[in-house]
């Protein structure tokens, strides 16, 4: 599907989505409450057929925490980037997409471990890199580690 038609189709599904310009892939900021239903439609709609989640990344934008999803259709050869954000830094959470794309299981655990973003409905939401008793999430901009201070 050509990029313009893909953009139109996504904005038809989620009119509240915001298209970001000048990106490698068509990139949309999606309201978090609309993301899961959009993700399901992107996978199930045969005209879109986004069958592969090839990257899921946590991000700390300062005032907001978020997740960036990169999806591709291996059969139709098109890709899209989706972003969700939350201003809730105390208990940030989004719905899991591990039930849609198996690759999300480990990606979501990594984001939980390093950024503290929970994914509701995830089948195994626990740390993946750090010890279970580790305090905090080291990729967050507000993280401090009084034990392993590195002076530059």
CSV table of N, CA and C in Angstrom, one decimal:
chain,number,residue,atom,x,y,z
A,1,UNK,N,0.9,-1.2,0.0
A,1,UNK,CA,0.0,0.0,0.0
A,1,UNK,C,0.9,1.2,0.0
A,2,UNK,N,0.6,2.2,-0.8
A,2,UNK,CA,1.4,3.4,-0.9
A,2,UNK,C,1.2,4.2,0.4
A,3,UNK,N,2.2,5.0,0.7
A,3,UNK,CA,2.3,5.7,2.0
A,3,UNK,C,1.1,6.6,2.2
A,4,UNK,N,0.6,7.3,1.2
A,4,UNK,CA,-0.5,8.3,1.4
A,4,UNK,C,-1.8,7.5,1.7
A,5,UNK,N,-2.0,6.4,1.0
A,5,UNK,CA,-3.2,5.6,1.3
A,5,UNK,C,-3.2,5.0,2.7
A,6,UNK,N,-2.0,4.5,3.1
A,6,UNK,CA,-1.8,4.0,4.4
A,6,UNK,C,-2.1,5.1,5.5
A,7,UNK,N,-1.6,6.3,5.3
A,7,UNK,CA,-1.8,7.4,6.2
A,7,UNK,C,-3.4,7.6,6.3
A,8,UNK,N,-4.0,7.7,5.2
A,8,UNK,CA,-5.5,7.9,5.2
A,8,UNK,C,-6.2,6.8,5.9
A,9,UNK,N,-5.8,5.6,5.7
A,9,UNK,CA,-6.5,4.4,6.3
A,9,UNK,C,-6.3,4.5,7.9
A,10,UNK,N,-5.1,4.8,8.3
A,10,UNK,CA,-4.9,4.9,9.8
A,10,UNK,C,-5.7,6.0,10.4
A,11,UNK,N,-5.7,7.2,9.8
A,11,UNK,CA,-6.5,8.3,10.3
A,11,UNK,C,-8.0,8.1,10.2
A,12,UNK,N,-8.4,7.2,9.3
A,12,UNK,CA,-9.8,6.9,9.2
A,12,UNK,C,-10.2,6.0,10.4
A,13,UNK,N,-9.3,5.1,10.8
A,13,UNK,CA,-9.5,4.3,12.0
A,13,UNK,C,-9.5,5.1,13.3
A,14,UNK,N,-8.4,6.0,13.4
A,14,UNK,CA,-8.2,6.8,14.6
A,14,UNK,C,-8.1,8.3,14.2
A,15,UNK,N,-9.2,9.0,14.0
A,15,UNK,CA,-9.2,10.4,13.6
A,15,UNK,C,-8.4,11.3,14.5
A,16,UNK,N,-8.3,10.9,15.8
A,16,UNK,CA,-7.5,11.7,16.8
A,16,UNK,C,-6.0,11.6,16.6
A,17,UNK,N,-5.6,10.6,15.8
A,17,UNK,CA,-4.2,10.4,15.6
A,17,UNK,C,-3.5,11.6,14.9
A,18,UNK,N,-2.3,11.8,15.3
A,18,UNK,CA,-1.5,13.0,14.7
A,18,UNK,C,-0.4,12.4,13.8
A,19,UNK,N,-0.4,12.8,12.6
A,19,UNK,CA,0.7,12.4,11.7
A,19,UNK,C,1.9,13.3,11.9
A,20,UNK,N,3.1,12.7,12.0
A,20,UNK,CA,4.3,13.5,12.2
A,20,UNK,C,5.0,13.5,10.8
A,21,UNK,N,5.6,14.6,10.4
A,21,UNK,CA,6.2,14.8,9.1
A,21,UNK,C,7.6,14.4,9.1
A,22,UNK,N,8.1,14.2,7.9
A,22,UNK,CA,9.5,13.9,7.6
A,22,UNK,C,10.2,12.8,8.4
A,23,UNK,N,9.5,11.7,8.4
A,23,UNK,CA,10.0,10.5,9.1
A,23,UNK,C,10.3,9.4,8.0
A,24,UNK,N,11.1,8.4,8.4
A,24,UNK,CA,11.4,7.3,7.6
A,24,UNK,C,10.2,6.5,7.2
A,25,UNK,N,9.3,6.3,8.2
A,25,UNK,CA,8.1,5.5,8.0
A,25,UNK,C,6.9,6.5,8.3
A,26,UNK,N,5.7,6.3,7.8
A,26,UNK,CA,4.6,7.1,8.3
A,26,UNK,C,4.5,6.9,9.8
A,27,UNK,N,4.5,8.0,10.5
A,27,UNK,CA,4.6,8.1,12.0
A,27,UNK,C,3.4,8.8,12.5
A,28,UNK,N,2.8,8.1,13.5
A,28,UNK,CA,1.5,8.7,14.1
A,28,UNK,C,1.7,8.7,15.6
A,29,UNK,N,1.2,9.8,16.3
A,29,UNK,CA,1.0,9.8,17.7
A,29,UNK,C,-0.4,9.5,17.9
A,30,UNK,N,-0.6,8.4,18.7
A,30,UNK,CA,-2.0,7.8,18.9
A,30,UNK,C,-2.4,8.0,20.3
A,31,UNK,N,-3.6,8.5,20.6
A,31,UNK,CA,-4.1,8.5,22.0
A,31,UNK,C,-4.0,7.1,22.6
A,32,UNK,N,-3.5,7.1,23.8
A,32,UNK,CA,-3.2,5.7,24.4
A,32,UNK,C,-4.5,4.9,24.6
A,33,UNK,N,-5.6,5.5,24.8
A,33,UNK,CA,-6.9,4.8,24.9
A,33,UNK,C,-7.4,4.2,23.6
A,34,UNK,N,-6.9,4.7,22.5
A,34,UNK,CA,-7.2,4.2,21.2
A,34,UNK,C,-6.2,3.2,20.6
A,35,UNK,N,-5.1,3.1,21.3
A,35,UNK,CA,-4.0,2.3,20.6
A,35,UNK,C,-4.3,0.8,20.4
A,36,UNK,N,-4.8,0.2,21.5
A,36,UNK,CA,-5.0,-1.3,21.4
A,36,UNK,C,-5.9,-1.7,20.3
A,37,UNK,N,-7.0,-0.9,20.1
A,37,UNK,CA,-8.0,-1.2,19.1
A,37,UNK,C,-7.4,-1.0,17.7
A,38,UNK,N,-6.6,0.1,17.6
A,38,UNK,CA,-5.9,0.4,16.3
A,38,UNK,C,-4.9,-0.7,16.0
A,39,UNK,N,-4.2,-1.2,17.0
A,39,UNK,CA,-3.2,-2.2,16.8
A,39,UNK,C,-3.9,-3.5,16.2
A,40,UNK,N,-5.0,-3.9,16.8
A,40,UNK,CA,-5.7,-5.1,16.4
A,40,UNK,C,-6.2,-4.9,15.0
A,41,UNK,N,-6.7,-3.7,14.6
A,41,UNK,CA,-7.2,-3.5,13.3
A,41,UNK,C,-6.0,-3.5,12.3
A,42,UNK,N,-4.9,-3.0,12.6
A,42,UNK,CA,-3.7,-3.0,11.7
A,42,UNK,C,-3.3,-4.4,11.4
A,43,UNK,N,-3.4,-5.3,12.4
A,43,UNK,CA,-3.0,-6.7,12.2
A,43,UNK,C,-4.1,-7.5,11.4
A,44,UNK,N,-5.3,-7.3,11.8
A,44,UNK,CA,-6.4,-8.1,11.2
A,44,UNK,C,-6.9,-7.7,9.9
A,45,UNK,N,-6.8,-6.4,9.5
A,45,UNK,CA,-7.3,-5.9,8.2
A,45,UNK,C,-6.4,-6.4,7.1
A,46,UNK,N,-6.9,-7.2,6.2
A,46,UNK,CA,-6.1,-7.8,5.1
A,46,UNK,C,-5.5,-6.8,4.2
A,47,UNK,N,-6.1,-5.6,4.1
A,47,UNK,CA,-5.5,-4.5,3.3
A,47,UNK,C,-4.3,-3.9,3.9
A,48,UNK,N,-4.1,-4.1,5.2
A,48,UNK,CA,-3.0,-3.5,6.0
A,48,UNK,C,-2.0,-4.7,6.4
A,49,UNK,N,-2.5,-5.7,6.9
A,49,UNK,CA,-1.8,-6.9,7.3
A,49,UNK,C,-0.5,-6.7,8.0
A,50,UNK,N,-0.5,-5.9,9.0
A,50,UNK,CA,0.8,-5.7,9.8
A,50,UNK,C,1.0,-6.9,10.7
A,51,UNK,N,1.7,-7.8,10.2
A,51,UNK,CA,1.9,-9.1,10.8
A,51,UNK,C,3.2,-9.2,11.6
A,52,UNK,N,4.0,-8.2,11.7
A,52,UNK,CA,5.2,-8.3,12.4
A,52,UNK,C,5.5,-7.0,13.2
A,53,UNK,N,5.7,-7.1,14.5
A,53,UNK,CA,6.1,-6.0,15.3
A,53,UNK,C,7.7,-6.2,15.4
A,54,UNK,N,8.4,-5.3,14.7
A,54,UNK,CA,9.9,-5.5,14.7
A,54,UNK,C,10.6,-4.7,15.7
A,55,UNK,N,9.9,-3.8,16.4
A,55,UNK,CA,10.6,-3.0,17.4
A,55,UNK,C,9.6,-2.3,18.3
A,56,UNK,N,9.9,-2.3,19.6
A,56,UNK,CA,9.0,-1.7,20.6
A,56,UNK,C,10.0,-1.0,21.6
A,57,UNK,N,10.0,0.3,21.7
A,57,UNK,CA,11.0,1.0,22.5
A,57,UNK,C,10.3,1.9,23.5
A,58,UNK,N,10.8,1.9,24.7
A,58,UNK,CA,10.4,2.9,25.7
A,58,UNK,C,11.1,4.2,25.5
A,59,UNK,N,10.5,5.3,25.9
A,59,UNK,CA,11.1,6.6,25.7
A,59,UNK,C,10.7,7.5,26.9
A,60,UNK,N,11.6,8.3,27.4
A,60,UNK,CA,11.4,9.3,28.4
A,60,UNK,C,11.5,10.6,27.8
A,61,UNK,N,10.4,11.3,27.5
A,61,UNK,CA,10.5,12.6,26.8
A,61,UNK,C,10.5,13.7,27.8
A,62,UNK,N,10.8,13.4,29.1
A,62,UNK,CA,10.8,14.4,30.1
A,62,UNK,C,9.5,14.5,30.9
A,63,UNK,N,8.6,15.3,30.4
A,63,UNK,CA,7.3,15.4,31.0
A,63,UNK,C,6.4,14.1,30.8
A,64,UNK,N,6.8,13.4,29.8
A,64,UNK,CA,6.0,12.2,29.4
A,64,UNK,C,6.8,11.0,29.2
A,65,UNK,N,6.2,9.9,29.5
A,65,UNK,CA,6.8,8.6,29.2
A,65,UNK,C,6.0,8.0,28.0
A,66,UNK,N,6.7,7.2,27.2
A,66,UNK,CA,5.9,6.6,26.1
A,66,UNK,C,6.6,5.4,25.5
A,67,UNK,N,5.9,4.9,24.5
A,67,UNK,CA,6.4,3.7,23.8
A,67,UNK,C,6.2,4.0,22.3
A,68,UNK,N,7.3,3.6,21.5
A,68,UNK,CA,7.3,3.7,20.1
A,68,UNK,C,7.2,2.3,19.5
A,69,UNK,N,6.3,2.0,18.6
A,69,UNK,CA,6.1,0.7,18.0
A,69,UNK,C,6.4,0.8,16.5
A,70,UNK,N,7.2,-0.1,16.0
A,70,UNK,CA,7.4,-0.2,14.6
A,70,UNK,C,6.8,-1.5,14.1
A,71,UNK,N,5.9,-1.4,13.1
A,71,UNK,CA,5.2,-2.5,12.6
A,71,UNK,C,5.5,-2.6,11.1
A,72,UNK,N,5.5,-3.8,10.6
A,72,UNK,CA,5.7,-4.0,9.1
A,72,UNK,C,4.7,-5.1,8.7
A,73,UNK,N,4.4,-5.1,7.4
A,73,UNK,CA,3.7,-6.1,6.7
A,73,UNK,C,4.7,-6.9,5.9
A,74,UNK,N,4.9,-8.1,6.2
A,74,UNK,CA,5.9,-8.9,5.4
A,74,UNK,C,5.3,-9.3,4.1
A,75,UNK,N,4.0,-9.3,4.0
A,75,UNK,CA,3.3,-9.7,2.7
A,75,UNK,C,3.1,-8.5,1.8
A,76,UNK,N,2.8,-7.3,2.4
A,76,UNK,CA,2.5,-6.2,1.5
A,76,UNK,C,3.7,-5.2,1.5
A,77,UNK,N,4.7,-5.4,2.2
A,77,UNK,CA,6.0,-4.6,2.2
A,77,UNK,C,5.7,-3.1,2.5
A,78,UNK,N,5.0,-2.9,3.6
A,78,UNK,CA,5.0,-1.5,4.1
A,78,UNK,C,5.1,-1.5,5.6
A,79,UNK,N,5.5,-0.3,6.2
A,79,UNK,CA,5.8,-0.2,7.6
A,79,UNK,C,5.2,1.1,8.1
A,80,UNK,N,5.0,1.1,9.4
A,80,UNK,CA,4.5,2.3,10.1
A,80,UNK,C,5.1,2.3,11.5
A,81,UNK,N,5.2,3.6,12.0
A,81,UNK,CA,5.7,3.8,13.4
A,81,UNK,C,4.5,4.5,14.1
A,82,UNK,N,4.2,3.9,15.3
A,82,UNK,CA,3.2,4.4,16.2
A,82,UNK,C,3.8,4.8,17.5
A,83,UNK,N,3.3,6.0,18.1
A,83,UNK,CA,3.8,6.4,19.4
A,83,UNK,C,2.6,6.6,20.3
A,84,UNK,N,2.8,6.2,21.5
A,84,UNK,CA,1.8,6.5,22.6
A,84,UNK,C,2.5,7.2,23.8
A,85,UNK,N,1.8,8.1,24.4
A,85,UNK,CA,2.5,8.8,25.5
A,85,UNK,C,1.6,8.9,26.7
A,86,UNK,N,2.2,9.1,27.9
A,86,UNK,CA,1.4,9.3,29.1
A,86,UNK,C,2.2,10.3,30.0
A,87,UNK,N,1.4,11.2,30.6
A,87,UNK,CA,2.0,12.2,31.6
A,87,UNK,C,2.1,11.6,32.9
A,88,UNK,N,1.5,10.4,33.1
A,88,UNK,CA,1.5,9.7,34.4
A,88,UNK,C,2.9,9.0,34.7
A,89,UNK,N,3.8,9.7,35.4
A,89,UNK,CA,5.1,9.2,35.6
A,89,UNK,C,5.1,8.3,36.9
A,90,UNK,N,4.1,8.3,37.7
A,90,UNK,CA,4.0,7.5,38.9
A,90,UNK,C,3.6,6.1,38.6
A,91,UNK,N,2.6,5.9,37.8
A,91,UNK,CA,2.2,4.5,37.4
A,91,UNK,C,1.8,4.5,35.9
A,92,UNK,N,2.8,4.7,35.1
A,92,UNK,CA,2.6,4.6,33.7
A,92,UNK,C,2.2,3.2,33.2
A,93,UNK,N,1.2,3.2,32.3
A,93,UNK,CA,0.8,1.9,31.8
A,93,UNK,C,0.0,2.0,30.5
A,94,UNK,N,0.2,1.0,29.7
A,94,UNK,CA,-0.5,0.8,28.4
A,94,UNK,C,-1.0,-0.6,28.3
A,95,UNK,N,-1.9,-0.9,27.4
A,95,UNK,CA,-2.4,-2.2,27.2
A,95,UNK,C,-1.3,-3.0,26.4
A,96,UNK,N,-1.1,-4.3,26.8
A,96,UNK,CA,-0.2,-5.1,26.1
A,96,UNK,C,-0.6,-5.4,24.6
A,97,UNK,N,0.4,-5.6,23.8
A,97,UNK,CA,0.1,-6.1,22.4
A,97,UNK,C,0.7,-7.5,22.2
A,98,UNK,N,1.1,-8.1,23.3
A,98,UNK,CA,1.7,-9.4,23.3
A,98,UNK,C,0.7,-10.5,22.8
A,99,UNK,N,-0.5,-10.2,22.9
A,99,UNK,CA,-1.6,-11.1,22.4
A,99,UNK,C,-1.7,-11.0,20.9
A,100,UNK,N,-1.2,-9.9,20.3
A,100,UNK,CA,-1.3,-9.7,18.9
A,100,UNK,C,0.0,-10.1,18.2
A,101,UNK,N,1.1,-9.7,18.8
A,101,UNK,CA,2.5,-10.0,18.2
A,101,UNK,C,3.3,-10.6,19.4
A,102,UNK,N,3.7,-11.8,19.2
A,102,UNK,CA,4.5,-12.6,20.2
A,102,UNK,C,5.8,-11.8,20.5
A,103,UNK,N,6.4,-11.1,19.6
A,103,UNK,CA,7.6,-10.4,19.8
A,103,UNK,C,7.5,-9.3,20.9
A,104,UNK,N,6.3,-8.9,21.2
A,104,UNK,CA,6.1,-7.9,22.2
A,104,UNK,C,6.3,-8.4,23.6
A,105,UNK,N,6.3,-9.7,23.8
A,105,UNK,CA,6.5,-10.2,25.2
A,105,UNK,C,7.8,-9.7,25.8
A,106,UNK,N,8.9,-9.9,25.1
A,106,UNK,CA,10.2,-9.5,25.7
A,106,UNK,C,10.4,-8.0,25.6
A,107,UNK,N,9.9,-7.4,24.5
A,107,UNK,CA,10.1,-5.9,24.3
A,107,UNK,C,9.4,-5.2,25.5
A,108,UNK,N,8.2,-5.7,25.8
A,108,UNK,CA,7.4,-5.0,26.9
A,108,UNK,C,8.1,-5.3,28.3
A,109,UNK,N,8.6,-6.4,28.5
A,109,UNK,CA,9.3,-6.7,29.7
A,109,UNK,C,10.6,-5.8,29.8
A,110,UNK,N,11.3,-5.6,28.7
A,110,UNK,CA,12.4,-4.7,28.7
A,110,UNK,C,12.0,-3.2,29.1
A,111,UNK,N,10.9,-2.8,28.5
A,111,UNK,CA,10.4,-1.4,28.7
A,111,UNK,C,10.0,-1.3,30.2
A,112,UNK,N,9.4,-2.3,30.7
A,112,UNK,CA,9.0,-2.3,32.2
A,112,UNK,C,10.2,-2.2,33.0
A,113,UNK,N,11.2,-3.0,32.7
A,113,UNK,CA,12.4,-3.1,33.5
A,113,UNK,C,13.2,-1.8,33.5
A,114,UNK,N,13.4,-1.2,32.4
A,114,UNK,CA,14.2,0.0,32.2
A,114,UNK,C,13.5,1.3,32.4
A,115,UNK,N,12.2,1.4,32.1
A,115,UNK,CA,11.4,2.6,32.2
A,115,UNK,C,10.3,2.6,33.2
A,116,UNK,N,9.9,1.5,33.6
A,116,UNK,CA,8.8,1.4,34.6
A,116,UNK,C,7.4,1.5,34.0
A,117,UNK,N,7.3,1.3,32.7
A,117,UNK,CA,6.0,1.3,32.1
A,117,UNK,C,5.4,-0.1,32.1
A,118,UNK,N,4.3,-0.2,32.7
A,118,UNK,CA,3.6,-1.5,32.8
A,118,UNK,C,2.7,-1.7,31.6
A,119,UNK,N,2.5,-3.0,31.2
A,119,UNK,CA,1.6,-3.3,30.1
A,119,UNK,C,0.5,-4.2,30.7
A,120,UNK,N,-0.7,-3.7,30.8
A,120,UNK,CA,-1.7,-4.4,31.4
A,120,UNK,C,-2.1,-5.6,30.5
A,121,UNK,N,-2.4,-6.7,31.1
A,121,UNK,CA,-2.7,-7.9,30.3
A,121,UNK,C,-1.5,-8.7,29.9
A,122,UNK,N,-0.3,-8.3,30.2
A,122,UNK,CA,0.9,-9.0,29.7
A,122,UNK,C,1.0,-10.3,30.5
A,123,UNK,N,1.3,-11.4,29.8
A,123,UNK,CA,1.3,-12.7,30.4
A,123,UNK,C,2.5,-13.0,31.4
A,124,UNK,N,3.5,-12.1,31.5
A,124,UNK,CA,4.6,-12.4,32.4
A,124,UNK,C,5.4,-11.1,32.7
A,125,UNK,N,4.7,-10.1,33.3
A,125,UNK,CA,5.3,-8.8,33.5
A,125,UNK,C,6.2,-8.8,34.7
A,126,UNK,N,7.5,-9.1,34.4
A,126,UNK,CA,8.5,-9.0,35.4
A,126,UNK,C,9.8,-8.5,34.8
A,127,UNK,N,10.8,-8.2,35.6
A,127,UNK,CA,12.0,-7.7,35.1
A,127,UNK,C,12.7,-8.7,34.2
A,128,UNK,N,13.5,-8.2,33.3
A,128,UNK,CA,14.2,-9.1,32.3
A,128,UNK,C,15.7,-9.0,32.4
A,129,UNK,N,16.2,-7.8,32.8
A,129,UNK,CA,17.6,-7.6,32.9
A,129,UNK,C,18.1,-7.4,34.3
A,130,UNK,N,17.3,-6.7,35.1
A,130,UNK,CA,17.8,-6.3,36.5
A,130,UNK,C,17.2,-7.3,37.5
A,131,UNK,N,17.8,-7.3,38.7
A,131,UNK,CA,17.3,-8.2,39.7
A,131,UNK,C,15.9,-7.7,40.2
A,132,UNK,N,15.1,-8.7,40.6
A,132,UNK,CA,13.7,-8.4,41.0
A,132,UNK,C,13.6,-7.3,42.1
A,133,UNK,N,14.6,-7.3,43.0
A,133,UNK,CA,14.6,-6.3,44.1
A,133,UNK,C,15.3,-5.0,43.7
A,134,UNK,N,15.6,-4.8,42.5
A,134,UNK,CA,16.2,-3.5,42.0
A,134,UNK,C,15.2,-2.4,42.2
A,135,UNK,N,15.7,-1.3,42.7
A,135,UNK,CA,14.8,-0.1,43.0
A,135,UNK,C,15.0,0.9,41.9
A,136,UNK,N,13.9,1.2,41.2
A,136,UNK,CA,13.9,2.2,40.1
A,136,UNK,C,14.0,1.6,38.7
A,137,UNK,N,14.1,2.5,37.8
A,137,UNK,CA,14.1,2.1,36.4
A,137,UNK,C,15.2,3.0,35.7
A,138,UNK,N,16.4,2.5,35.4
A,138,UNK,CA,17.6,3.2,35.1
A,138,UNK,C,17.6,4.1,33.8
A,139,UNK,N,16.7,3.8,32.9
A,139,UNK,CA,16.6,4.6,31.7
A,139,UNK,C,15.8,5.9,31.8
A,140,UNK,N,15.1,6.1,32.9
A,140,UNK,CA,14.3,7.3,33.1
A,140,UNK,C,15.2,8.5,33.5
A,141,UNK,N,14.9,9.6,33.0
A,141,UNK,CA,15.7,10.8,33.2
A,141,UNK,C,15.7,11.2,34.7
A,142,UNK,N,14.7,10.8,35.4
A,142,UNK,CA,14.7,11.2,36.9
A,142,UNK,C,15.3,10.1,37.8
A,143,UNK,N,16.0,9.1,37.2
A,143,UNK,CA,16.6,8.0,37.9
A,143,UNK,C,17.9,8.5,38.5
A,144,UNK,N,18.1,8.2,39.8
A,144,UNK,CA,19.4,8.4,40.4
A,144,UNK,C,19.8,7.1,41.1
A,145,UNK,N,21.1,6.8,41.1
A,145,UNK,CA,21.7,5.6,41.7
A,145,UNK,C,22.8,6.1,42.6
A,146,UNK,N,22.5,6.1,43.9
A,146,UNK,CA,23.5,6.6,44.9
A,146,UNK,C,24.6,5.7,45.1
A,147,UNK,N,24.5,4.4,44.7
A,147,UNK,CA,25.5,3.4,44.9
A,147,UNK,C,26.6,3.4,43.8
A,148,UNK,N,26.1,3.5,42.5
A,148,UNK,CA,27.0,3.4,41.4
A,148,UNK,C,27.2,4.7,40.7
A,149,UNK,N,27.5,5.8,41.4
A,149,UNK,CA,27.6,7.1,40.8
A,149,UNK,C,28.9,7.1,39.9
A,150,UNK,N,28.7,7.7,38.7
A,150,UNK,CA,29.8,7.8,37.8
A,150,UNK,C,30.0,9.3,37.6
A,151,UNK,N,31.2,9.8,37.9
A,151,UNK,CA,31.6,11.2,37.8
A,151,UNK,C,32.3,11.3,36.5
A,152,UNK,N,31.9,12.3,35.7
A,152,UNK,CA,32.6,12.6,34.4
A,152,UNK,C,33.4,13.8,34.5
